mmCIF file of C-alpha atoms in Angstrom:
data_model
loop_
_atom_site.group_PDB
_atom_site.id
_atom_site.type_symbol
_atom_site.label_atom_id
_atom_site.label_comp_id
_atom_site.label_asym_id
_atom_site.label_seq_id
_atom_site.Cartn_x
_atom_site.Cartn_y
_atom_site.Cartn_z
ATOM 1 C CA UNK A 1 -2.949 15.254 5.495
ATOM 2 C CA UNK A 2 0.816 15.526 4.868
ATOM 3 C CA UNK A 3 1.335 11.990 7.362
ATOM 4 C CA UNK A 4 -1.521 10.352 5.292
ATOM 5 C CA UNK A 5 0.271 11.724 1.662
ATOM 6 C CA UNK A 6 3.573 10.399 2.952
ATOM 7 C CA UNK A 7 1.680 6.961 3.934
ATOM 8 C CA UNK A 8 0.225 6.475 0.479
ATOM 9 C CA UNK A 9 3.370 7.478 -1.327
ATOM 10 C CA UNK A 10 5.414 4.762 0.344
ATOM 11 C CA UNK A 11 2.377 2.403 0.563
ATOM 12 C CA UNK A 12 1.837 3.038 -3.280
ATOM 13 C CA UNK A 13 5.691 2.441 -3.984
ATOM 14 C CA UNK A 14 6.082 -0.479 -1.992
ATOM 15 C CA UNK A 15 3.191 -1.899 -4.395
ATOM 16 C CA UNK A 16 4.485 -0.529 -7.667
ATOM 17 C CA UNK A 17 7.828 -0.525 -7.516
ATOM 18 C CA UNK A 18 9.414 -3.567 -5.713
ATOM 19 C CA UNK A 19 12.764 -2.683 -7.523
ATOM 20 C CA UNK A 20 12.782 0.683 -5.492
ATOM 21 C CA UNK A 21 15.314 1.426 -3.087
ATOM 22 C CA UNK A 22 15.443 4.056 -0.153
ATOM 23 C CA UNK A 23 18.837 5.538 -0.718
ATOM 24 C CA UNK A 24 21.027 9.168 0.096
ATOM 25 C CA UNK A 25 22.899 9.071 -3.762
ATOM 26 C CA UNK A 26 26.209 11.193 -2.954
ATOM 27 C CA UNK A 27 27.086 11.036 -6.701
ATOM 28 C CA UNK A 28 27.379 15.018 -7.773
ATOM 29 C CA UNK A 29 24.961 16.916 -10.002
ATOM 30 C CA UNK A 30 26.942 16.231 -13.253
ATOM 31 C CA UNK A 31 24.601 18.049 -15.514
ATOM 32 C CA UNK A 32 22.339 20.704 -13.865
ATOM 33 C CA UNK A 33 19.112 19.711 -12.003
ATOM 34 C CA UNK A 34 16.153 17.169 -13.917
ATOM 35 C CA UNK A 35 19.015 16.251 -16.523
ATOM 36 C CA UNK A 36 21.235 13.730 -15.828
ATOM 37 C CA UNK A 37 23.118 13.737 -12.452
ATOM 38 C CA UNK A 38 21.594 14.074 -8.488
ATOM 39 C CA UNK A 39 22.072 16.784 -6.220
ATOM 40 C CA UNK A 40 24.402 15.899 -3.020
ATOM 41 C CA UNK A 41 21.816 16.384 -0.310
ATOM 42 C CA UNK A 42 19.366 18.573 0.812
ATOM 43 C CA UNK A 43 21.632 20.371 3.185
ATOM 44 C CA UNK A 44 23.452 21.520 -0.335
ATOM 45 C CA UNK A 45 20.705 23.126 -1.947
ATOM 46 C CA UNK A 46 18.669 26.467 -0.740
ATOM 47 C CA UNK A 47 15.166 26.388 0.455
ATOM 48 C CA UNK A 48 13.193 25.563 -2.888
ATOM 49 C CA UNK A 49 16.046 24.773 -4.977
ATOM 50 C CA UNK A 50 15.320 21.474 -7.502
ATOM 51 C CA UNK A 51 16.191 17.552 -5.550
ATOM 52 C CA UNK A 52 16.013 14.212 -7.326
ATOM 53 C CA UNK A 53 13.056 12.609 -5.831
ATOM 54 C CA UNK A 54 12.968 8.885 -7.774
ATOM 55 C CA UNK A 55 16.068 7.738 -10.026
ATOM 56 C CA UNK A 56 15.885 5.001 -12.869
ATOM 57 C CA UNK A 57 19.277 2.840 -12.918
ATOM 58 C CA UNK A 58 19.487 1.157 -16.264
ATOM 59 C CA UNK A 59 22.387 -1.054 -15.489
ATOM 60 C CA UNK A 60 20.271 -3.453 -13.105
ATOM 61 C CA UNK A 61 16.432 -2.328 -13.608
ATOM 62 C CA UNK A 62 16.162 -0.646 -10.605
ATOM 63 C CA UNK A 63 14.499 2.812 -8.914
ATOM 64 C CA UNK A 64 15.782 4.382 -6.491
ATOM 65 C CA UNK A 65 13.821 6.893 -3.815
ATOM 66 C CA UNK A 66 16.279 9.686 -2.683
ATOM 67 C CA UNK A 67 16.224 10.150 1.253
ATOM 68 C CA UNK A 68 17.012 13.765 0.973
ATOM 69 C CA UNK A 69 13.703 13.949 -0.752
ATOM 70 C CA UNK A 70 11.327 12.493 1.894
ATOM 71 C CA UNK A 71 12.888 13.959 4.109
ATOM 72 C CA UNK A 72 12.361 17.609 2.872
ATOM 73 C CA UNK A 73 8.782 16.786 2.380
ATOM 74 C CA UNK A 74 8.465 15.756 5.762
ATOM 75 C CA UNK A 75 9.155 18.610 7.260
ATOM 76 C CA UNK A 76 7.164 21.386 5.005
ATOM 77 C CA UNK A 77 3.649 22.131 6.925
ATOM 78 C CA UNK A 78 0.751 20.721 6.092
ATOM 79 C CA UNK A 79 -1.826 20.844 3.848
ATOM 80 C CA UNK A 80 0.492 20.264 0.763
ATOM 81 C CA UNK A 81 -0.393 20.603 -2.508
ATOM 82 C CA UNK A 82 0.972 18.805 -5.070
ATOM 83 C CA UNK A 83 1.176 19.369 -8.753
ATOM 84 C CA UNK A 84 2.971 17.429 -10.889
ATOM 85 C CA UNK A 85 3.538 17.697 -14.964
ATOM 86 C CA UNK A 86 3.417 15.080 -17.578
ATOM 87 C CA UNK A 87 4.344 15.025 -21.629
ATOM 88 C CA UNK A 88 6.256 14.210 -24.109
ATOM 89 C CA UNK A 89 9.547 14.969 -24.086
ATOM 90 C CA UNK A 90 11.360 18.376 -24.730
ATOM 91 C CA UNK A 91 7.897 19.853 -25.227
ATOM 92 C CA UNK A 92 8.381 22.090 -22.419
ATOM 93 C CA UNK A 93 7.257 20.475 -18.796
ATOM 94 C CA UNK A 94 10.326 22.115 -17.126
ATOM 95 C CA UNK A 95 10.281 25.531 -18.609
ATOM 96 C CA UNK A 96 6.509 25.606 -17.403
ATOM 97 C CA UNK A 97 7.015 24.677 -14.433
ATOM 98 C CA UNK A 98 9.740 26.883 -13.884
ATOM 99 C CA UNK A 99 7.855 29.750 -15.039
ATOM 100 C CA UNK A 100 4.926 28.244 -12.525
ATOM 101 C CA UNK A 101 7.257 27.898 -9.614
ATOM 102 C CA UNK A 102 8.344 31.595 -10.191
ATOM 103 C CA UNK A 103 4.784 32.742 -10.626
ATOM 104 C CA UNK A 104 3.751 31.639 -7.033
ATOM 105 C CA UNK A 105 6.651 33.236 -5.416
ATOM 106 C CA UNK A 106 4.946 36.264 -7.047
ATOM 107 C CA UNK A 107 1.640 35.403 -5.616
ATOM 108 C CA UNK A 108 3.307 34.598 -2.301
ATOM 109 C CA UNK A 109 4.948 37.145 -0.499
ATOM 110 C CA UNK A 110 5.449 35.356 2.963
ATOM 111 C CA UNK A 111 7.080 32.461 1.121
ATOM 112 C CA UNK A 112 10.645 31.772 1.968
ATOM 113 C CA UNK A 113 11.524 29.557 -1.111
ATOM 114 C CA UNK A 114 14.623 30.939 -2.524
ATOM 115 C CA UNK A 115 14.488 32.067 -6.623
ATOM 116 C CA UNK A 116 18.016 30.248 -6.896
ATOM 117 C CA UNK A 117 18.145 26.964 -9.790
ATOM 118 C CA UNK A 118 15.327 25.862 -12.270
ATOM 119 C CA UNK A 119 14.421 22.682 -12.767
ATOM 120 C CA UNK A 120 17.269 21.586 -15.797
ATOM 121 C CA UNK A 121 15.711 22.288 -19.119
ATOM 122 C CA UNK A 122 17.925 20.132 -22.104
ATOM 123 C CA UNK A 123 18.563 22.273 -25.033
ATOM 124 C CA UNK A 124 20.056 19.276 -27.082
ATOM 125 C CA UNK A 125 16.852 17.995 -28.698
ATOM 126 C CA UNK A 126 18.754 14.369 -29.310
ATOM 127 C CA UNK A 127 19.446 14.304 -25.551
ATOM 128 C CA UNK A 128 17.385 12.427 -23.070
ATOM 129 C CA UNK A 129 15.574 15.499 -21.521
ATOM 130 C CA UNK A 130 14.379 14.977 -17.204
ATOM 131 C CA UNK A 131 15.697 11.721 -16.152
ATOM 132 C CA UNK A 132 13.884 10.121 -13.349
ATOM 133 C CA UNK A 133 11.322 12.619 -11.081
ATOM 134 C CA UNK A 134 12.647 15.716 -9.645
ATOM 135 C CA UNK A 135 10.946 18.151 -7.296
ATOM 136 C CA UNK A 136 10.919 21.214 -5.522
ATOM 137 C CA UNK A 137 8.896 23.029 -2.926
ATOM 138 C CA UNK A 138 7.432 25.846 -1.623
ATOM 139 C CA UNK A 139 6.266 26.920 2.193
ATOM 140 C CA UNK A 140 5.730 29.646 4.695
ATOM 141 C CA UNK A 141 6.430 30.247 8.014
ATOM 142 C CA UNK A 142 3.733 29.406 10.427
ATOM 143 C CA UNK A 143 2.054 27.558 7.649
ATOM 144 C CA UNK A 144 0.762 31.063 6.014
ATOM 145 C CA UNK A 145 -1.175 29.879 3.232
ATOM 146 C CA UNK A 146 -0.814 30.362 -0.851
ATOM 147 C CA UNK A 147 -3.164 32.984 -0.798
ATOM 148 C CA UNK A 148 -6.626 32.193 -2.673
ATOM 149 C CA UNK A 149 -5.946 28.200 -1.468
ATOM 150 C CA UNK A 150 -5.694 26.211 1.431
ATOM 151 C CA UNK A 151 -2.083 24.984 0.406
ATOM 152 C CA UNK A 152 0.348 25.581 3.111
ATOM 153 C CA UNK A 153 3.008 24.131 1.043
ATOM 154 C CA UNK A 154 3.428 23.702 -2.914
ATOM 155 C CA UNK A 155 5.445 20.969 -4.280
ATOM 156 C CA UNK A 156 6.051 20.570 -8.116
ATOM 157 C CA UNK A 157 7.698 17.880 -9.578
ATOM 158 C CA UNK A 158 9.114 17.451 -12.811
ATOM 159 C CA UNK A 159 8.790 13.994 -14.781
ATOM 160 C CA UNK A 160 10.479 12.247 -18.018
ATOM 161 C CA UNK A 161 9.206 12.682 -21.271
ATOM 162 C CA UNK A 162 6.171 9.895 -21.677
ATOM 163 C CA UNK A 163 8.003 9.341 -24.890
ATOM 164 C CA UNK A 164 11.546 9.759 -23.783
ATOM 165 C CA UNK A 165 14.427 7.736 -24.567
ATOM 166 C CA UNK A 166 14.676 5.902 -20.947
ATOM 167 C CA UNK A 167 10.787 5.178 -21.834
ATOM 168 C CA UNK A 168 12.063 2.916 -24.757
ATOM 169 C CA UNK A 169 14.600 1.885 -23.172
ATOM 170 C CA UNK A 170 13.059 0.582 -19.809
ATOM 171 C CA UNK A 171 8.791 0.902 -20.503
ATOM 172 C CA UNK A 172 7.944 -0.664 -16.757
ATOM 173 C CA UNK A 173 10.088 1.654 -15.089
ATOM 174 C CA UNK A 174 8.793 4.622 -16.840
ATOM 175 C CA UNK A 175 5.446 3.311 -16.297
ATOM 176 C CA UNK A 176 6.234 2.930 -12.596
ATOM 177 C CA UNK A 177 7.717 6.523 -12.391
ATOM 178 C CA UNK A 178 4.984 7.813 -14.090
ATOM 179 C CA UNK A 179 2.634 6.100 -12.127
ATOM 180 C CA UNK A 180 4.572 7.295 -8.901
ATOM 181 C CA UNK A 181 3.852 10.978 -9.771
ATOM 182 C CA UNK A 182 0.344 10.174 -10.403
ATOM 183 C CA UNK A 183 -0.344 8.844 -7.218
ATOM 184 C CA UNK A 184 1.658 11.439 -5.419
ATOM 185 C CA UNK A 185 -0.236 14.800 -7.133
ATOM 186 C CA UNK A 186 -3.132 16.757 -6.051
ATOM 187 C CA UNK A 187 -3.405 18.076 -9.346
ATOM 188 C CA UNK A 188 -1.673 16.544 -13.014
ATOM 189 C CA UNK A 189 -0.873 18.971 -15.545
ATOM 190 C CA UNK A 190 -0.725 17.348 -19.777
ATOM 191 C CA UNK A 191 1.683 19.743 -21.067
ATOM 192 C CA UNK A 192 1.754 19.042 -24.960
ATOM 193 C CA UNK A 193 3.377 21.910 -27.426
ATOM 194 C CA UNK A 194 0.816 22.897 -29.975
ATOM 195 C CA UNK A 195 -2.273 20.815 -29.937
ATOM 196 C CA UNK A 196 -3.473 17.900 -27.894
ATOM 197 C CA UNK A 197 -2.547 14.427 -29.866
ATOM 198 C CA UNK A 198 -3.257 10.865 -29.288
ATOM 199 C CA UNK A 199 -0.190 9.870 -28.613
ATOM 200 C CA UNK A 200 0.666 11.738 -25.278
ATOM 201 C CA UNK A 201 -3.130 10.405 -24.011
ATOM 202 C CA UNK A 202 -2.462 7.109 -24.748
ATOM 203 C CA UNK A 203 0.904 6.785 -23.093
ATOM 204 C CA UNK A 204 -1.191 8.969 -19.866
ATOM 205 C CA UNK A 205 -3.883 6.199 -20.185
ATOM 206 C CA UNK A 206 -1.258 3.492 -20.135
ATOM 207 C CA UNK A 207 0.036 5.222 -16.958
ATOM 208 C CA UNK A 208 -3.246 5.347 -14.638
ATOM 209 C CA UNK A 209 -4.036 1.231 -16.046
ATOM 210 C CA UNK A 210 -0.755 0.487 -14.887
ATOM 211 C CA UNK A 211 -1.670 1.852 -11.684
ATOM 212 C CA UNK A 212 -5.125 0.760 -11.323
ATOM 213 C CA UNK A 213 -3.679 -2.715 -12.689
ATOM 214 C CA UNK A 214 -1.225 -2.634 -9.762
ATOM 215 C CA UNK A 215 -3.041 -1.813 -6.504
ATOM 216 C CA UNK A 216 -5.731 -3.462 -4.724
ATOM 217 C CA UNK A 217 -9.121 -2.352 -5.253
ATOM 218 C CA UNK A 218 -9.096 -1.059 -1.942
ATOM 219 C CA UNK A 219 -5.719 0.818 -1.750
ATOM 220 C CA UNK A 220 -7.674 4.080 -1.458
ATOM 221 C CA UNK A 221 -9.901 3.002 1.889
ATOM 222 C CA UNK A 222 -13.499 2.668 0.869
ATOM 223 C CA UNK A 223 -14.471 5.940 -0.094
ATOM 224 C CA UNK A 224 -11.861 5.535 -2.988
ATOM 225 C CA UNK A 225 -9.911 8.495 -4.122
ATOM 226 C CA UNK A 226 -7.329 6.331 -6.722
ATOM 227 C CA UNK A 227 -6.994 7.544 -10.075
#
């Protein structure tokens, strides 16, 4: 299940996101994890700690996939479970997910994840918020499952504000991020502060036409299974 996720994902990408790149960025983390800058590599960061997964680069349109990434995914045991979380911006995605990620270590005793870094959570509510898709993972040795699933690895990844200001800036590449998370996730969590509105639906309805809009009708094989 993990070869056929892997498959899809880069299937998917290759179909949505022809400006996407396969790249190892070695620029430092210049402003904590999700906000701004990338980690170095996953040999940097503890077991669990946040990694850039897809980067927007505004000076020539482009997305790039971060090797580090794809690699750490392709070596946590299968079944994975993925859960990704969508929203406007600074209404709280990271902090929830944070709290989530923190919650199944709780649940999870044989887990190995460390507790070290959060996904970056921007205080400045003029700043740009999670830039690009970030992620970060949990396992257990021997493939010991989440207890009360059949997950034998959790990943959770963090994405930009639906109404963010790289979203006005560059609308197809959101739309292609956002559509790369979609694709990607067992399970995608709305997160909206307060009450449900329109506007956070409509930019998640833009997101699965974009992708429906994109593939083939028979990306999925024929018993289906696209958004």
């Amino acid at each position: 299940r993990l070869t056929a996720l892997l498959a899809r994902t880069e299937s998917a990408a290759a179909a949505l996101l022809p400006r996407t790149e396969r790249r190892v960025d070695a620029a430092a983390a210049s402003a904590g994890p999700g906000v701004g800058g990338w980690a170095v590599s996953q040999d940097a960061c503890p077991d669990g700690a946040p990694l850039p997964l897809l980067r927007h680069h505004p000076s020539n349109g482009t997305l790039a996939l971060n090797e580090a990434a794809l690699h750490a995914l392709a070596r946590l045991p299968a079944p994975l479970c993925v859960v990704s979380a969508v929203g406007p911006a600074r209404d709280g995605k990271s902090t929830w997910l944070n709290l989530f990620y923190h919650h199944l270590r709780e649940r999870w005793p044989a887990t190995t994840a460390s507790s070290a870094g959060n996904f970056g959570v921007d205080h400045n509510v003029l700043g740009a918020g999670t830039e690009g898709l970030w992620m970060r993972h949990l396992s257990a040795p021997g493939g010991a499952r989440l207890p009360g699933t059949e997950c034998a690895s959790v990943v959770l990844i963090d994405t930009a504000g639906l109404d963010s200001t790289a979203h006005r800036a560059d609308a197809r590449a959101a739309q292609d991020s956002l559509a790369l998370a979609l694709l990607a996730s067992s399970t995608v969590v709305l997160n909206v502060m307060r009450e449900l509105n329109e506007a956070a639906l409509e930019r998640l309805r833009e997101g699965v036409a974009h992708v429906r809009g994109a593939l083939a009708p028979d990306a999925f094989g024929a018993g289906g299974g696209g958004p």
